[in-house]
mmCIF file of C-alpha atoms in Angstrom:
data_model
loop_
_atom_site.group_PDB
_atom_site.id
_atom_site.type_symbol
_atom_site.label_atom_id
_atom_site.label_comp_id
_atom_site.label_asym_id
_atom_site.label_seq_id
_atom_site.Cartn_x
_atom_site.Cartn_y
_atom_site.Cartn_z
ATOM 1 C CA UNK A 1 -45.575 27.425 -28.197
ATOM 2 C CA UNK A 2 -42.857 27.735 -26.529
ATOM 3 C CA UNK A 3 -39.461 25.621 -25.938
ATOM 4 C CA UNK A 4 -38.093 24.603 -23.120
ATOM 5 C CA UNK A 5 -34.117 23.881 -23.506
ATOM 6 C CA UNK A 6 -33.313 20.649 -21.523
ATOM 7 C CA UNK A 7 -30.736 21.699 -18.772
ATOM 8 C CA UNK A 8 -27.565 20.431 -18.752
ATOM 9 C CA UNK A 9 -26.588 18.270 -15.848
ATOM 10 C CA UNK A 10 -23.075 17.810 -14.859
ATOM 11 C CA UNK A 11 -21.568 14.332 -15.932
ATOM 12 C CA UNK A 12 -20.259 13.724 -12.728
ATOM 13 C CA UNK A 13 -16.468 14.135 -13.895
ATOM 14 C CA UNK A 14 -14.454 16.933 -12.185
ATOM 15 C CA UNK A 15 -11.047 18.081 -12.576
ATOM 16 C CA UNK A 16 -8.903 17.231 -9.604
ATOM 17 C CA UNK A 17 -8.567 20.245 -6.958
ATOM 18 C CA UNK A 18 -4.627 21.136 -6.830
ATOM 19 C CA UNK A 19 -5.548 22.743 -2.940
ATOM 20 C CA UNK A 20 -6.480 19.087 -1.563
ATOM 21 C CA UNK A 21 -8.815 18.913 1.188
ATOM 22 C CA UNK A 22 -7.882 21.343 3.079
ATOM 23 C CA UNK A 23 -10.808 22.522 5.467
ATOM 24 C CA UNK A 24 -11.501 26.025 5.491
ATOM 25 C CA UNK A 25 -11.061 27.837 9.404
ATOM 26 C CA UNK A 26 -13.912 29.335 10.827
ATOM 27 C CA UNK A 27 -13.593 33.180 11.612
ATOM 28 C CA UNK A 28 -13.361 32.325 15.140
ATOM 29 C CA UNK A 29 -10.563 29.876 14.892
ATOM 30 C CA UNK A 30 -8.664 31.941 12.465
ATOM 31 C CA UNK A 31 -8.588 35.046 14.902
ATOM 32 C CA UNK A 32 -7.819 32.287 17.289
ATOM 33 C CA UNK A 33 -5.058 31.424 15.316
ATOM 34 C CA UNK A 34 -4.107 34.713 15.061
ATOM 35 C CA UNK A 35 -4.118 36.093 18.817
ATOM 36 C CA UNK A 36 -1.939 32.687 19.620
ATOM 37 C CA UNK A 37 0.610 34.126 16.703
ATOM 38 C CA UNK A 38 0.708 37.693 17.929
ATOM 39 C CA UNK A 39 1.021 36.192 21.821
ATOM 40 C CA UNK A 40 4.020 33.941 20.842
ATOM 41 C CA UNK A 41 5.817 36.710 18.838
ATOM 42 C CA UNK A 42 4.980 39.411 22.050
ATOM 43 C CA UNK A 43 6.148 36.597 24.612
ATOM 44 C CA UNK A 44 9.735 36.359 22.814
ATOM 45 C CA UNK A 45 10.127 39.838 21.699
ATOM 46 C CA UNK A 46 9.441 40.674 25.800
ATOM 47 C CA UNK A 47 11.559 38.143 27.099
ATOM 48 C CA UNK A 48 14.749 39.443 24.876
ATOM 49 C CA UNK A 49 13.854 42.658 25.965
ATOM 50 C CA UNK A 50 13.904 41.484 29.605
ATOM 51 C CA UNK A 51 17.116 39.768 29.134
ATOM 52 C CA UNK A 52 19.001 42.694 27.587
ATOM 53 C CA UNK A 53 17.796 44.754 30.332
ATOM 54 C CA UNK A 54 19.089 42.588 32.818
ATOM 55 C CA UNK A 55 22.826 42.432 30.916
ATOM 56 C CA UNK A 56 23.066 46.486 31.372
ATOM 57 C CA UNK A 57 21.408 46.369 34.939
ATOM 58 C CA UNK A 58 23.431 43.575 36.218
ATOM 59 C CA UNK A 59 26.883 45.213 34.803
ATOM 60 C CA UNK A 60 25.225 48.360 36.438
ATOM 61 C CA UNK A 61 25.148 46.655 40.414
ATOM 62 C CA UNK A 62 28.577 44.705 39.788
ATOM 63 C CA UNK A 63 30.436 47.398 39.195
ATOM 64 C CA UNK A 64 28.945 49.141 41.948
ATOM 65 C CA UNK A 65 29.280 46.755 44.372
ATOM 66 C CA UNK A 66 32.067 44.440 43.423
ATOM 67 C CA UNK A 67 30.241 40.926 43.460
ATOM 68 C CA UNK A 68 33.916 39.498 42.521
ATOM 69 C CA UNK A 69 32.309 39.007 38.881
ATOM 70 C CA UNK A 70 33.911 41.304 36.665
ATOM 71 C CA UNK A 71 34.569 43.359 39.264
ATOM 72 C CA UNK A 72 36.777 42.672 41.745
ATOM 73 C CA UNK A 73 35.180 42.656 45.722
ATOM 74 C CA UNK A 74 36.177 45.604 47.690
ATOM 75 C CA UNK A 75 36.977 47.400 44.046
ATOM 76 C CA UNK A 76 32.879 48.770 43.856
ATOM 77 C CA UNK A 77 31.978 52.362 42.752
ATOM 78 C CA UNK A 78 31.033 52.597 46.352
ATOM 79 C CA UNK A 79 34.030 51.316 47.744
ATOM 80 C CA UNK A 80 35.872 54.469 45.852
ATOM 81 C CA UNK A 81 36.765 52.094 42.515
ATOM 82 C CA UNK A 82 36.608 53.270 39.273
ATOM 83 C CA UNK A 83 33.908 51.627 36.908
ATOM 84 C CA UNK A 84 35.849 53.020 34.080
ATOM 85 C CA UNK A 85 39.528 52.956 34.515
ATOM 86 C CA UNK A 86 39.852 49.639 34.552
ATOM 87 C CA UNK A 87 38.195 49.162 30.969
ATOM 88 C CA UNK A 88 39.378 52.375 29.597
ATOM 89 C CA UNK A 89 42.696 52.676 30.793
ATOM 90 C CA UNK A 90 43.811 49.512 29.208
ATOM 91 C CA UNK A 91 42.441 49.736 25.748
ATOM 92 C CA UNK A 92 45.409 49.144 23.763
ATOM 93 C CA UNK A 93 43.977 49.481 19.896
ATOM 94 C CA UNK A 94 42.028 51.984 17.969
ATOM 95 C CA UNK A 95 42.270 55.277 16.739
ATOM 96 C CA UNK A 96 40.864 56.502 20.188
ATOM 97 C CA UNK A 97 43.276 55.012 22.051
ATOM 98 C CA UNK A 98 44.775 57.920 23.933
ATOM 99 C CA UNK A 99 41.190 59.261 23.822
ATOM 100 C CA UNK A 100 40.204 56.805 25.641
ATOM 101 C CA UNK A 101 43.429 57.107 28.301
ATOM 102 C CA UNK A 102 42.445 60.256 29.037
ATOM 103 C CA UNK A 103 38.971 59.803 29.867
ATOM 104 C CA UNK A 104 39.555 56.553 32.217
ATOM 105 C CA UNK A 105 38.687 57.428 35.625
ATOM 106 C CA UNK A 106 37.599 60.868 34.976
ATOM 107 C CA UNK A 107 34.593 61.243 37.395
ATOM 108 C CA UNK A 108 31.994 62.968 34.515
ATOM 109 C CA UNK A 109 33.221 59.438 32.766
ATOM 110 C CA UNK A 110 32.055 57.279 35.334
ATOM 111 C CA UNK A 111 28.620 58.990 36.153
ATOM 112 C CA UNK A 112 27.813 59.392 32.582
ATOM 113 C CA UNK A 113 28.597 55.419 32.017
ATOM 114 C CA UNK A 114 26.934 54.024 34.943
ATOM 115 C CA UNK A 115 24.215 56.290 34.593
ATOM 116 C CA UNK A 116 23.647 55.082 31.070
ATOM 117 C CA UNK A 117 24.070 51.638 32.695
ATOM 118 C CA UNK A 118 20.870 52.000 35.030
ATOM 119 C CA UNK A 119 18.920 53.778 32.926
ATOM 120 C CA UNK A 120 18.416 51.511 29.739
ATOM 121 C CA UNK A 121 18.488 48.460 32.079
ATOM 122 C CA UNK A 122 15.540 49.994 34.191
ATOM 123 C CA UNK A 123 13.831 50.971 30.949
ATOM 124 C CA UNK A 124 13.834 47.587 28.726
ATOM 125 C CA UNK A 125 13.055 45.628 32.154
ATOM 126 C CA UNK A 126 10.205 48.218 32.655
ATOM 127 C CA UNK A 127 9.255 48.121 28.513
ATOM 128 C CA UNK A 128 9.491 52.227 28.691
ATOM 129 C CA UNK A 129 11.398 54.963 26.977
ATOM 130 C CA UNK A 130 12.752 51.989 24.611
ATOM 131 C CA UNK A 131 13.833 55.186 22.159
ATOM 132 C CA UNK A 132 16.023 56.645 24.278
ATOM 133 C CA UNK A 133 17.452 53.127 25.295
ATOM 134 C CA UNK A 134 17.892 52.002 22.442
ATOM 135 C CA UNK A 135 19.565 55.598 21.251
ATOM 136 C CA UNK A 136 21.683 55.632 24.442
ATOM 137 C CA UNK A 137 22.427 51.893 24.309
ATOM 138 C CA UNK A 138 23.424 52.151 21.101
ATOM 139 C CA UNK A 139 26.161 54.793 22.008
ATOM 140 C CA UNK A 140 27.679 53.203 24.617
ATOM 141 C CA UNK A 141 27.899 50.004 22.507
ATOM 142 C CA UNK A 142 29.997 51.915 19.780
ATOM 143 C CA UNK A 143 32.166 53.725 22.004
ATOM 144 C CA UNK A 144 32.734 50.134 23.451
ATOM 145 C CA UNK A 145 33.198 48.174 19.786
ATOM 146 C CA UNK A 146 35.866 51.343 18.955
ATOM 147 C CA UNK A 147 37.491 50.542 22.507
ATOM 148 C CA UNK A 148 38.175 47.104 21.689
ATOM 149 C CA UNK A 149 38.668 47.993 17.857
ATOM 150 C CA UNK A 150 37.662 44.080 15.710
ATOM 151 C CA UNK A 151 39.305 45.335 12.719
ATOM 152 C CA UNK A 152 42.554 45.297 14.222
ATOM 153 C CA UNK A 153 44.943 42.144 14.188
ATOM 154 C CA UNK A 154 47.894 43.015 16.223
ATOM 155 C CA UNK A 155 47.857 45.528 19.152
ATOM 156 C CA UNK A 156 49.762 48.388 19.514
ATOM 157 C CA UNK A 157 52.701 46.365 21.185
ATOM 158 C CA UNK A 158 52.361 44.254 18.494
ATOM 159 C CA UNK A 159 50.606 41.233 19.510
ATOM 160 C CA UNK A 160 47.953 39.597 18.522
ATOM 161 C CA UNK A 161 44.679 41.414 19.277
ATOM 162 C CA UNK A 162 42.769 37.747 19.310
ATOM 163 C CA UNK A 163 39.777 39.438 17.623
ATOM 164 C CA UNK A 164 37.650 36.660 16.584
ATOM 165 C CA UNK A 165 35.416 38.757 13.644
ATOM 166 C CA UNK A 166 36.827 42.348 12.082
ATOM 167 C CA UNK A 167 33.319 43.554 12.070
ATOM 168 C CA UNK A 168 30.850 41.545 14.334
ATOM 169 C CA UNK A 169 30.757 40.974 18.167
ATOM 170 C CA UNK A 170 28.731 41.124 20.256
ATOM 171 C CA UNK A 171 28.703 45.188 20.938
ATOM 172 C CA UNK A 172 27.036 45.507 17.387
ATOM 173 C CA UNK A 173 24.228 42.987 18.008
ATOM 174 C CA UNK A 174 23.267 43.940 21.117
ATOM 175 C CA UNK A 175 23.087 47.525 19.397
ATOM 176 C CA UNK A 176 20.296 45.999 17.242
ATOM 177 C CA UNK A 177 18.905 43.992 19.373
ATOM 178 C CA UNK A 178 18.418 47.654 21.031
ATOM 179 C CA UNK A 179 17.015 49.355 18.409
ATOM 180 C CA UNK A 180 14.810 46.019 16.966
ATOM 181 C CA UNK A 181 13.241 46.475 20.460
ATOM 182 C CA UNK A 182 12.672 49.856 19.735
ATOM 183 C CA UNK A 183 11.576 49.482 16.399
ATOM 184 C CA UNK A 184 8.446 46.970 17.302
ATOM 185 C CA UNK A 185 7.664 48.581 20.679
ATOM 186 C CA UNK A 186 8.552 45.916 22.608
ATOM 187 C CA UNK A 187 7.504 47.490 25.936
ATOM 188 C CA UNK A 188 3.997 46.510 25.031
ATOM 189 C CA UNK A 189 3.652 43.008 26.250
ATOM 190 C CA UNK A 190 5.079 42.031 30.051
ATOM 191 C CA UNK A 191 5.829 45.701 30.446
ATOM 192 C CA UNK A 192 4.924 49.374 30.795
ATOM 193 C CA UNK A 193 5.198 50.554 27.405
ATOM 194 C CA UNK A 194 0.911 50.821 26.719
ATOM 195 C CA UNK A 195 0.677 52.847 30.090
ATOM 196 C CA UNK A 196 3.814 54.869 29.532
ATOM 197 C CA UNK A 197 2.575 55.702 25.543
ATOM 198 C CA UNK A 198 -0.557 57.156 27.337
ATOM 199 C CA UNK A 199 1.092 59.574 29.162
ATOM 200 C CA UNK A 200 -0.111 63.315 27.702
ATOM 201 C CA UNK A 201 4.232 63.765 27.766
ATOM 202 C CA UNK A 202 4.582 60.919 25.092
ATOM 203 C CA UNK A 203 1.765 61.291 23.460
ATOM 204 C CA UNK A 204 2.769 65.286 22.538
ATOM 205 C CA UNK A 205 6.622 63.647 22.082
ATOM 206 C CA UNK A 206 6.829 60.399 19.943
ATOM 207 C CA UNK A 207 10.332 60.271 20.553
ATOM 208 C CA UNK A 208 9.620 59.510 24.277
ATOM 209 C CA UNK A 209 8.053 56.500 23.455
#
C-alpha cells in the first residue's frame, strides 16, 4: 500500500522583491537599446573628430591666405609671409627660446608646419590615418605648449607671462583629444576609417590605421 505525501502548497505569503517591477527587455529591444547607445557614442566621438580637424585645417588656409583672422590680409604663405616667424620669432619663455629664434622663418620650418597643418586636418575630417594624426598632432602640440612655456610666471624681460594654468591649456588637450580619437578609431562612423582599414597597405601595417 502505498503513501502518497500531501504536497505542499504555497501559503500565498512572499517575501517582497528588492528589484521592483521592473519589466524585463525583450532581445530585440535590448539590441535596440544597444545600437541607439553605440550610434550616440559614434555620432559624438565623429563630430569631435570633425571639429578638431577643422581647427588644424582652418589654421592651415588662414595662414595661407591671410583671411585677416590670425593672419594678417596680404601677410599669406602665398603672398611670400611667413607662417612661422611670426609665432616663433616672438616666443619670449622656455628653455627653447633661442631654439625657437633660430628656426622662425626658416623655409624647411614652414613646409614642415603647414604640412603637418593639412595633413591631420584632412585626415580627422576624412576619419583616416588617425595614428599618424594623432602622432604628428601630438608633436606639433608640444613643440607649441614648450613655445609658450605654462610653467613660467614672468617672461624673460621680466613680466608677467599671464599664463592662466602651469600645466594645462589647451595644446595638451587637444593632444588627447588626438590620441582619444586614435585610441577608439574614430574614423569609423561619418568617415573613411572602415574603407581605409581595408586597404591590403593597412591591413599588412596596423600603424597606418
Amino acid at each position: 500500500m502505498s503513501v502518497h505525501q500531501p504536497t505542499h502548497r504555497g501559503s500565498g505569503f512572499h517575501l517582497p522583491s528588492f528589484r521592483g517591477n521592473r519589466a524585463v527587455p525583450a532581445p530585440g529591444e535590448a539590441v535596440s537599446a544597444e545600437a541607439g547607445a553605440f550610434t550616440a557614442r559614434a555620432g559624438v566621438l565623429a563630430s569631435a573628430r570633425v571639429l578638431m580637424g577643422f581647427v588644424f585645417l582652418w589654421a592651415f588656409l588662414d595662414k595661407t591666405f591671410g583671411f585677416g583672422y590670425a593672419t594678417a590680409s596680404g601677410k599669406g604663405w602665398i603672398d611670400g609671409g611667413s607662417p612661422t616667424e611670426g609665432f616663433l620669432g616672438h616666443v619670449a619663455v622656455g628653455p627653447m627660446e633661442s631654439t625657437f629664434h633660430a628656426w622662425a622663418g626658416a623655409a624647411w620650418a614652414d613646409w614642415l608646419f603647414m604640412l603637418g597643418l593639412l595633413g591631420v586636418g584632412l585626415a580627422l575630417t576624412a576619419g583616416v590615418a588617425l595614428r599618424l594624426a594623432a602622432l604628428a598632432g601630438t608633436v606639433m602640440m608640444a613643440l607649441m605648449w614648450v613655445a609658450e612655456w605654462p610653467p613660467a610666471k614672468h617672461l624673460s624681460d621680466g613680466s608677467a607671462s599671464m599664463s592662466t594654468n602651469p600645466f594645462v591649456d589647451y595644446h595638451l588637450i587637444y593632444a588627447v583629444v588626438l590620441i582619444a580619437l586614435a585610441a577608439v578609431s574614430a574614423g569609423d562612423a561619418l568617415g573613411l576609417g572602415r574603407l581605409w582599414a581595408r586597404l591590403p597597405i593597412v591591413r599588412d601595417h596596423r600603424w597606418l590605421r
